[in-house]
Amino acid sequence: QITLKESGPTLVKPTQTLTLTCSFSGFSLSSHAMGVGWFRQSPGKAPEWLALIYWNDDKRYSRSLENRLTITKDTSKNEVVVTMTNMDPKDAGTYYCAHKRDAYSMWGQGLVVTVSS
Amino acid sequence: DIVMNQSPDSLAVSLGERATITCKSSQTLLYTLKNQTYIGWYHQKPGQPPKLLIYWASTRESGVPDRFSGSGSETHFTLTISSLHPEDVGVYYCQQYYTTPHTFGQGTRLEIK
């Protein structure tokens, strides 16, 4: 059974860096074709794809956020970490990580992040 | 970026009736070398993450009831619920995973009439 869980701060100040961790079980990110992606969602809006890391350390980023995002993996810990610099109130929302096998087949429950001074 | 356009934005269907949602992509999602079409469909209920229903355009995810089906090719796709159940209400999204960024449609809100 595959599970994922997001952790990190629920409140950050403007200009700060957000660091979120996705802890997962039930699959190995060293297995061929596996990936973990990050998304965010504002109320009433569709999810927004942010970043993706594959088993071979291939990394992909949202073009509009590329200069603010970094995604890394720790295969031994079954964790994927995403950092987003220079947070703004517009970056508030629910942040999800998800397992990518073909499509995104399993998602974490999400972490609500508020950006406020 | 590939743009995904869903229609309608909202839909009200009676219990037991058919619901149909369409999704159009701004470019083909068919990767001819693998003969695979890189589109998935998700269902989201309030306060929950999206749940994958269909991938490769027409493959039902394990555990998804067979009243859900996906069809289409290239740039035009359809999600059909053959007989609406109460638990099917919520928002449905299509998503392409042909190329990053893996973009979503704007969503279709499904309600019971």
PDB file of C-alpha atoms in Angstrom:
ATOM      1  CA  GLN A   1       0.000   0.000   0.000  1.00  0.00           C
ATOM      2  CA  ILE A   2       1.412   3.351  -1.071  1.00  0.00           C
ATOM      3  CA  THR A   3       1.120   6.289   1.308  1.00  0.00           C
ATOM      4  CA  LEU A   4       2.530   9.806   1.215  1.00  0.00           C
ATOM      5  CA  LYS A   5       2.479  12.542   3.833  1.00  0.00           C
ATOM      6  CA  GLU A   6       3.478  16.178   3.570  1.00  0.00           C
ATOM      7  CA  SER A   7       5.121  17.955   6.491  1.00  0.00           C
ATOM      8  CA  GLY A   8       6.514  21.402   7.115  1.00  0.00           C
ATOM      9  CA  PRO A   9       5.499  24.806   8.426  1.00  0.00           C
ATOM     10  CA  THR A  10       1.877  25.857   8.104  1.00  0.00           C
ATOM     11  CA  LEU A  11       2.738  29.533   8.478  1.00  0.00           C
ATOM     12  CA  VAL A  12       5.596  31.384   6.811  1.00  0.00           C
ATOM     13  CA  LYS A  13       6.370  35.083   6.545  1.00  0.00           C
ATOM     14  CA  PRO A  14       6.667  36.921   3.245  1.00  0.00           C
ATOM     15  CA  THR A  15      10.186  36.639   1.750  1.00  0.00           C
ATOM     16  CA  GLN A  16      10.922  33.506   3.771  1.00  0.00           C
ATOM     17  CA  THR A  17      11.778  30.130   2.259  1.00  0.00           C
ATOM     18  CA  LEU A  18       9.264  27.297   2.493  1.00  0.00           C
ATOM     19  CA  THR A  19      10.660  23.804   2.952  1.00  0.00           C
ATOM     20  CA  LEU A  20       8.252  20.883   2.624  1.00  0.00           C
ATOM     21  CA  THR A  21       9.005  17.206   3.071  1.00  0.00           C
ATOM     22  CA  CYS A  22       7.122  14.344   1.469  1.00  0.00           C
ATOM     23  CA  SER A  23       7.564  11.103   3.420  1.00  0.00           C
ATOM     24  CA  PHE A  24       6.386   8.052   1.565  1.00  0.00           C
ATOM     25  CA  SER A  25       6.109   4.288   1.864  1.00  0.00           C
ATOM     26  CA  GLY A  26       5.055   1.416  -0.349  1.00  0.00           C
ATOM     27  CA  PHE A  27       7.404   2.139  -3.236  1.00  0.00           C
ATOM     28  CA  SER A  28      11.047   2.906  -3.828  1.00  0.00           C
ATOM     29  CA  LEU A  29      12.179   6.037  -5.595  1.00  0.00           C
ATOM     30  CA  SER A  30      15.166   4.079  -6.848  1.00  0.00           C
ATOM     31  CA  SER A  31      12.865   1.874  -8.953  1.00  0.00           C
ATOM     32  CA  HIS A  32      12.700   2.489 -12.668  1.00  0.00           C
ATOM     33  CA  ALA A  33      10.121   5.054 -13.838  1.00  0.00           C
ATOM     34  CA  MET A  34       9.013   6.071 -10.333  1.00  0.00           C
ATOM     35  CA  GLY A  35       8.581   9.734  -9.565  1.00  0.00           C
ATOM     36  CA  VAL A  36       7.261  12.098  -6.890  1.00  0.00           C
ATOM     37  CA  GLY A  37       5.611  15.353  -7.814  1.00  0.00           C
ATOM     38  CA  TRP A  38       4.564  18.436  -5.888  1.00  0.00           C
ATOM     39  CA  PHE A  39       1.413  20.436  -6.446  1.00  0.00           C
ATOM     40  CA  ARG A  40      -0.422  23.308  -4.822  1.00  0.00           C
ATOM     41  CA  GLN A  41      -4.062  24.251  -4.890  1.00  0.00           C
ATOM     42  CA  SER A  42      -5.938  27.395  -3.976  1.00  0.00           C
ATOM     43  CA  PRO A  43      -9.589  27.128  -2.881  1.00  0.00           C
ATOM     44  CA  GLY A  44     -11.897  26.630  -5.855  1.00  0.00           C
ATOM     45  CA  LYS A  45      -9.017  26.252  -8.311  1.00  0.00           C
ATOM     46  CA  ALA A  46      -7.463  23.341 -10.135  1.00  0.00           C
ATOM     47  CA  PRO A  47      -4.247  21.877  -8.747  1.00  0.00           C
ATOM     48  CA  GLU A  48      -1.086  23.534 -10.044  1.00  0.00           C
ATOM     49  CA  TRP A  49       1.871  21.317 -10.891  1.00  0.00           C
ATOM     50  CA  LEU A  50       5.093  22.605  -9.301  1.00  0.00           C
ATOM     51  CA  ALA A  51       7.915  20.095  -9.632  1.00  0.00           C
ATOM     52  CA  LEU A  52       8.766  16.449 -10.255  1.00  0.00           C
ATOM     53  CA  ILE A  53      11.725  14.246  -9.443  1.00  0.00           C
ATOM     54  CA  TYR A  54      12.300  10.858 -11.049  1.00  0.00           C
ATOM     55  CA  TRP A  55      14.072   7.734  -9.835  1.00  0.00           C
ATOM     56  CA  ASN A  56      17.152   8.684 -11.887  1.00  0.00           C
ATOM     57  CA  ASP A  57      17.307  12.174 -10.292  1.00  0.00           C
ATOM     58  CA  ASP A  58      15.874  13.836 -13.391  1.00  0.00           C
ATOM     59  CA  LYS A  59      14.197  17.023 -12.093  1.00  0.00           C
ATOM     60  CA  ARG A  60      11.487  19.130 -13.728  1.00  0.00           C
ATOM     61  CA  TYR A  61      10.089  22.467 -12.613  1.00  0.00           C
ATOM     62  CA  SER A  62       7.189  24.771 -13.329  1.00  0.00           C
ATOM     63  CA  ARG A  63       8.511  27.340 -15.788  1.00  0.00           C
ATOM     64  CA  SER A  64       6.977  30.255 -13.875  1.00  0.00           C
ATOM     65  CA  LEU A  65       8.475  29.132 -10.548  1.00  0.00           C
ATOM     66  CA  GLU A  66      11.694  27.546 -11.762  1.00  0.00           C
ATOM     67  CA  ASN A  67      13.979  30.169 -10.229  1.00  0.00           C
ATOM     68  CA  ARG A  68      12.335  29.723  -6.798  1.00  0.00           C
ATOM     69  CA  LEU A  69      11.984  25.935  -6.565  1.00  0.00           C
ATOM     70  CA  THR A  70      14.386  23.145  -5.702  1.00  0.00           C
ATOM     71  CA  ILE A  71      13.417  19.484  -5.451  1.00  0.00           C
ATOM     72  CA  THR A  72      15.629  16.771  -3.991  1.00  0.00           C
ATOM     73  CA  LYS A  73      15.253  13.174  -2.891  1.00  0.00           C
ATOM     74  CA  ASP A  74      16.703  11.010  -0.169  1.00  0.00           C
ATOM     75  CA  THR A  75      16.115   7.472  -1.320  1.00  0.00           C
ATOM     76  CA  SER A  76      17.415   5.933   1.901  1.00  0.00           C
ATOM     77  CA  LYS A  77      14.882   7.909   3.951  1.00  0.00           C
ATOM     78  CA  ASN A  78      12.029   7.627   1.424  1.00  0.00           C
ATOM     79  CA  GLU A  79      11.700  11.401   1.377  1.00  0.00           C
ATOM     80  CA  VAL A  80      11.376  14.114  -1.242  1.00  0.00           C
ATOM     81  CA  VAL A  81      11.972  17.734  -0.237  1.00  0.00           C
ATOM     82  CA  VAL A  82      10.864  20.832  -2.099  1.00  0.00           C
ATOM     83  CA  THR A  83      11.940  24.346  -1.227  1.00  0.00           C
ATOM     84  CA  MET A  84      10.323  27.533  -2.483  1.00  0.00           C
ATOM     85  CA  THR A  85      12.148  30.794  -1.880  1.00  0.00           C
ATOM     86  CA  ASN A  86      10.817  34.318  -1.449  1.00  0.00           C
ATOM     87  CA  MET A  87       7.322  33.303  -0.343  1.00  0.00           C
ATOM     88  CA  ASP A  88       4.487  35.724  -1.048  1.00  0.00           C
ATOM     89  CA  PRO A  89       0.872  35.775   0.190  1.00  0.00           C
ATOM     90  CA  LYS A  90      -0.114  34.592  -3.328  1.00  0.00           C
ATOM     91  CA  ASP A  91       1.765  31.346  -2.635  1.00  0.00           C
ATOM     92  CA  ALA A  92      -0.681  30.353   0.100  1.00  0.00           C
ATOM     93  CA  GLY A  93      -2.694  27.199  -0.456  1.00  0.00           C
ATOM     94  CA  THR A  94      -2.740  23.467   0.067  1.00  0.00           C
ATOM     95  CA  TYR A  95       0.479  21.742  -0.961  1.00  0.00           C
ATOM     96  CA  TYR A  96       0.386  18.095  -2.051  1.00  0.00           C
ATOM     97  CA  CYS A  97       2.957  15.519  -2.986  1.00  0.00           C
ATOM     98  CA  ALA A  98       1.986  12.582  -5.186  1.00  0.00           C
ATOM     99  CA  HIS A  99       3.452   9.339  -6.471  1.00  0.00           C
ATOM    100  CA  LYS A 100       3.923   9.237 -10.208  1.00  0.00           C
ATOM    101  CA  ARG A 101       3.807   5.783 -11.702  1.00  0.00           C
ATOM    102  CA  ASP A 102       2.057   6.586 -14.969  1.00  0.00           C
ATOM    103  CA  ALA A 103      -0.279   9.385 -13.945  1.00  0.00           C
ATOM    104  CA  TYR A 104      -0.210  10.558 -10.335  1.00  0.00           C
ATOM    105  CA  SER A 105      -1.700   7.494  -8.747  1.00  0.00           C
ATOM    106  CA  MET A 106      -1.554   8.331  -5.047  1.00  0.00           C
ATOM    107  CA  TRP A 107      -1.567  11.668  -3.235  1.00  0.00           C
ATOM    108  CA  GLY A 108      -0.816  12.811   0.264  1.00  0.00           C
ATOM    109  CA  GLN A 109      -3.565  14.451   2.302  1.00  0.00           C
ATOM    110  CA  GLY A 110      -2.045  17.881   1.766  1.00  0.00           C
ATOM    111  CA  LEU A 111      -0.622  20.626   3.974  1.00  0.00           C
ATOM    112  CA  VAL A 112      -2.257  24.015   4.235  1.00  0.00           C
ATOM    113  CA  VAL A 113       0.316  26.797   4.062  1.00  0.00           C
ATOM    114  CA  THR A 114      -0.441  30.398   5.014  1.00  0.00           C
ATOM    115  CA  VAL A 115       1.853  33.275   4.099  1.00  0.00           C
ATOM    116  CA  SER A 116       1.486  36.218   6.438  1.00  0.00           C
ATOM    117  CA  SER A 117       3.592  38.537   8.524  1.00  0.00           C
TER     118      SER A 117
ATOM    119  CA  ASP B   1       2.656  24.733 -21.980  1.00  0.00           C
ATOM    120  CA  ILE B   2      -0.167  22.381 -23.000  1.00  0.00           C
ATOM    121  CA  VAL B   3      -3.562  23.949 -22.260  1.00  0.00           C
ATOM    122  CA  MET B   4      -6.354  21.641 -21.114  1.00  0.00           C
ATOM    123  CA  ASN B   5      -9.922  22.853 -21.562  1.00  0.00           C
ATOM    124  CA  GLN B   6     -12.773  21.037 -19.881  1.00  0.00           C
ATOM    125  CA  SER B   7     -16.471  21.369 -20.517  1.00  0.00           C
ATOM    126  CA  PRO B   8     -18.863  21.986 -19.014  1.00  0.00           C
ATOM    127  CA  ASP B   9     -17.703  23.947 -15.975  1.00  0.00           C
ATOM    128  CA  SER B  10     -20.581  22.469 -13.990  1.00  0.00           C
ATOM    129  CA  LEU B  11     -23.068  19.696 -14.514  1.00  0.00           C
ATOM    130  CA  ALA B  12     -26.191  18.493 -12.686  1.00  0.00           C
ATOM    131  CA  VAL B  13     -27.294  14.929 -13.332  1.00  0.00           C
ATOM    132  CA  SER B  14     -30.024  12.782 -11.785  1.00  0.00           C
ATOM    133  CA  LEU B  15     -29.066   9.686  -9.823  1.00  0.00           C
ATOM    134  CA  GLY B  16     -28.793   6.713 -12.156  1.00  0.00           C
ATOM    135  CA  GLU B  17     -28.323   8.897 -15.215  1.00  0.00           C
ATOM    136  CA  ARG B  18     -25.218   9.317 -17.393  1.00  0.00           C
ATOM    137  CA  ALA B  19     -22.699  12.101 -16.875  1.00  0.00           C
ATOM    138  CA  THR B  20     -20.242  13.104 -19.604  1.00  0.00           C
ATOM    139  CA  ILE B  21     -17.292  15.466 -19.250  1.00  0.00           C
ATOM    140  CA  THR B  22     -15.018  16.452 -22.111  1.00  0.00           C
ATOM    141  CA  CYS B  23     -11.443  17.666 -22.190  1.00  0.00           C
ATOM    142  CA  LYS B  24      -9.547  19.152 -25.110  1.00  0.00           C
ATOM    143  CA  SER B  25      -5.788  19.586 -25.181  1.00  0.00           C
ATOM    144  CA  SER B  26      -3.932  22.252 -27.133  1.00  0.00           C
ATOM    145  CA  GLN B  27      -1.681  19.604 -28.668  1.00  0.00           C
ATOM    146  CA  THR B  28      -1.741  15.876 -29.143  1.00  0.00           C
ATOM    147  CA  LEU B  29      -1.221  13.710 -26.078  1.00  0.00           C
ATOM    148  CA  LEU B  30      -0.530  10.611 -28.167  1.00  0.00           C
ATOM    149  CA  TYR B  31       3.081   9.501 -28.062  1.00  0.00           C
ATOM    150  CA  THR B  32       3.169   7.470 -31.248  1.00  0.00           C
ATOM    151  CA  LEU B  33       6.400   5.593 -30.530  1.00  0.00           C
ATOM    152  CA  LYS B  34       4.769   3.979 -27.496  1.00  0.00           C
ATOM    153  CA  ASN B  35       1.174   4.206 -28.773  1.00  0.00           C
ATOM    154  CA  GLN B  36       0.207   5.678 -25.411  1.00  0.00           C
ATOM    155  CA  THR B  37      -1.998   8.688 -24.700  1.00  0.00           C
ATOM    156  CA  TYR B  38      -0.794  10.673 -21.724  1.00  0.00           C
ATOM    157  CA  ILE B  39      -3.987  11.853 -20.036  1.00  0.00           C
ATOM    158  CA  GLY B  40      -5.522  11.052 -16.675  1.00  0.00           C
ATOM    159  CA  TRP B  41      -8.811  11.857 -14.967  1.00  0.00           C
ATOM    160  CA  TYR B  42      -9.204  12.665 -11.284  1.00  0.00           C
ATOM    161  CA  HIS B  43     -12.088  13.111  -8.848  1.00  0.00           C
ATOM    162  CA  GLN B  44     -11.781  15.467  -5.900  1.00  0.00           C
ATOM    163  CA  LYS B  45     -14.140  15.862  -2.971  1.00  0.00           C
ATOM    164  CA  PRO B  46     -13.971  18.835  -0.562  1.00  0.00           C
ATOM    165  CA  GLY B  47     -11.064  18.631   1.852  1.00  0.00           C
ATOM    166  CA  GLN B  48      -9.552  15.639   0.059  1.00  0.00           C
ATOM    167  CA  PRO B  49      -6.727  15.226  -2.450  1.00  0.00           C
ATOM    168  CA  PRO B  50      -7.496  14.327  -6.051  1.00  0.00           C
ATOM    169  CA  LYS B  51      -8.095  10.643  -6.647  1.00  0.00           C
ATOM    170  CA  LEU B  52      -6.923   9.042  -9.882  1.00  0.00           C
ATOM    171  CA  LEU B  53      -9.752   7.384 -11.808  1.00  0.00           C
ATOM    172  CA  ILE B  54      -8.394   6.836 -15.334  1.00  0.00           C
ATOM    173  CA  TYR B  55      -4.907   6.908 -16.864  1.00  0.00           C
ATOM    174  CA  TRP B  56      -3.574   6.345 -20.381  1.00  0.00           C
ATOM    175  CA  ALA B  57      -6.900   7.893 -21.464  1.00  0.00           C
ATOM    176  CA  SER B  58      -8.932   4.736 -20.877  1.00  0.00           C
ATOM    177  CA  THR B  59      -7.300   2.497 -18.236  1.00  0.00           C
ATOM    178  CA  ARG B  60      -9.295   2.353 -15.037  1.00  0.00           C
ATOM    179  CA  GLU B  61      -7.232   2.632 -11.862  1.00  0.00           C
ATOM    180  CA  SER B  62      -7.431  -0.364  -9.528  1.00  0.00           C
ATOM    181  CA  GLY B  63     -10.543  -0.220  -7.344  1.00  0.00           C
ATOM    182  CA  VAL B  64     -12.380   2.334  -9.482  1.00  0.00           C
ATOM    183  CA  PRO B  65     -15.959   1.214 -10.280  1.00  0.00           C
ATOM    184  CA  ASP B  66     -16.607   0.169 -13.857  1.00  0.00           C
ATOM    185  CA  ARG B  67     -19.286   2.850 -14.253  1.00  0.00           C
ATOM    186  CA  PHE B  68     -16.327   5.191 -14.890  1.00  0.00           C
ATOM    187  CA  SER B  69     -14.822   5.052 -18.371  1.00  0.00           C
ATOM    188  CA  GLY B  70     -12.450   7.176 -20.387  1.00  0.00           C
ATOM    189  CA  SER B  71     -12.178   7.533 -24.123  1.00  0.00           C
ATOM    190  CA  GLY B  72     -10.742   9.743 -26.816  1.00  0.00           C
ATOM    191  CA  SER B  73      -7.529  10.241 -28.704  1.00  0.00           C
ATOM    192  CA  GLU B  74      -4.998  12.870 -29.771  1.00  0.00           C
ATOM    193  CA  THR B  75      -6.627  16.043 -28.428  1.00  0.00           C
ATOM    194  CA  HIS B  76     -10.247  15.202 -27.569  1.00  0.00           C
ATOM    195  CA  PHE B  77     -11.152  13.135 -24.528  1.00  0.00           C
ATOM    196  CA  THR B  78     -14.222  12.120 -22.567  1.00  0.00           C
ATOM    197  CA  LEU B  79     -14.918  10.861 -19.060  1.00  0.00           C
ATOM    198  CA  THR B  80     -18.241   9.072 -18.730  1.00  0.00           C
ATOM    199  CA  ILE B  81     -20.057   7.984 -15.597  1.00  0.00           C
ATOM    200  CA  SER B  82     -22.655   5.529 -16.853  1.00  0.00           C
ATOM    201  CA  SER B  83     -24.973   5.691 -13.858  1.00  0.00           C
ATOM    202  CA  LEU B  84     -24.507   8.449 -11.294  1.00  0.00           C
ATOM    203  CA  HIS B  85     -24.157   7.428  -7.635  1.00  0.00           C
ATOM    204  CA  PRO B  86     -24.402   9.879  -4.710  1.00  0.00           C
ATOM    205  CA  GLU B  87     -20.693   9.513  -3.921  1.00  0.00           C
ATOM    206  CA  ASP B  88     -19.756  10.702  -7.431  1.00  0.00           C
ATOM    207  CA  VAL B  89     -20.417  14.365  -6.641  1.00  0.00           C
ATOM    208  CA  GLY B  90     -17.412  16.637  -6.550  1.00  0.00           C
ATOM    209  CA  VAL B  91     -14.992  18.147  -9.033  1.00  0.00           C
ATOM    210  CA  TYR B  92     -13.434  16.235 -11.924  1.00  0.00           C
ATOM    211  CA  TYR B  93     -10.131  17.191 -13.532  1.00  0.00           C
ATOM    212  CA  CYS B  94      -8.287  16.015 -16.596  1.00  0.00           C
ATOM    213  CA  GLN B  95      -4.498  16.227 -16.551  1.00  0.00           C
ATOM    214  CA  GLN B  96      -1.892  15.677 -19.234  1.00  0.00           C
ATOM    215  CA  TYR B  97       1.402  14.054 -18.324  1.00  0.00           C
ATOM    216  CA  TYR B  98       2.773  14.073 -21.879  1.00  0.00           C
ATOM    217  CA  THR B  99       5.229  16.840 -21.088  1.00  0.00           C
ATOM    218  CA  THR B 100       6.049  19.032 -18.117  1.00  0.00           C
ATOM    219  CA  PRO B 101       4.454  21.106 -16.749  1.00  0.00           C
ATOM    220  CA  HIS B 102       1.782  18.470 -16.223  1.00  0.00           C
ATOM    221  CA  THR B 103      -1.201  20.762 -16.625  1.00  0.00           C
ATOM    222  CA  PHE B 104      -4.796  20.296 -15.479  1.00  0.00           C
ATOM    223  CA  GLY B 105      -8.108  21.329 -16.921  1.00  0.00           C
ATOM    224  CA  GLN B 106     -10.000  23.952 -14.960  1.00  0.00           C
ATOM    225  CA  GLY B 107     -12.347  21.349 -13.467  1.00  0.00           C
ATOM    226  CA  THR B 108     -15.986  20.297 -13.844  1.00  0.00           C
ATOM    227  CA  ARG B 109     -18.245  20.436 -10.808  1.00  0.00           C
ATOM    228  CA  LEU B 110     -20.718  17.552 -10.778  1.00  0.00           C
ATOM    229  CA  GLU B 111     -23.871  17.788  -8.699  1.00  0.00           C
ATOM    230  CA  ILE B 112     -27.023  15.760  -8.289  1.00  0.00           C
ATOM    231  CA  LYS B 113     -30.112  17.152  -9.983  1.00  0.00           C
TER     232      LYS B 113
END
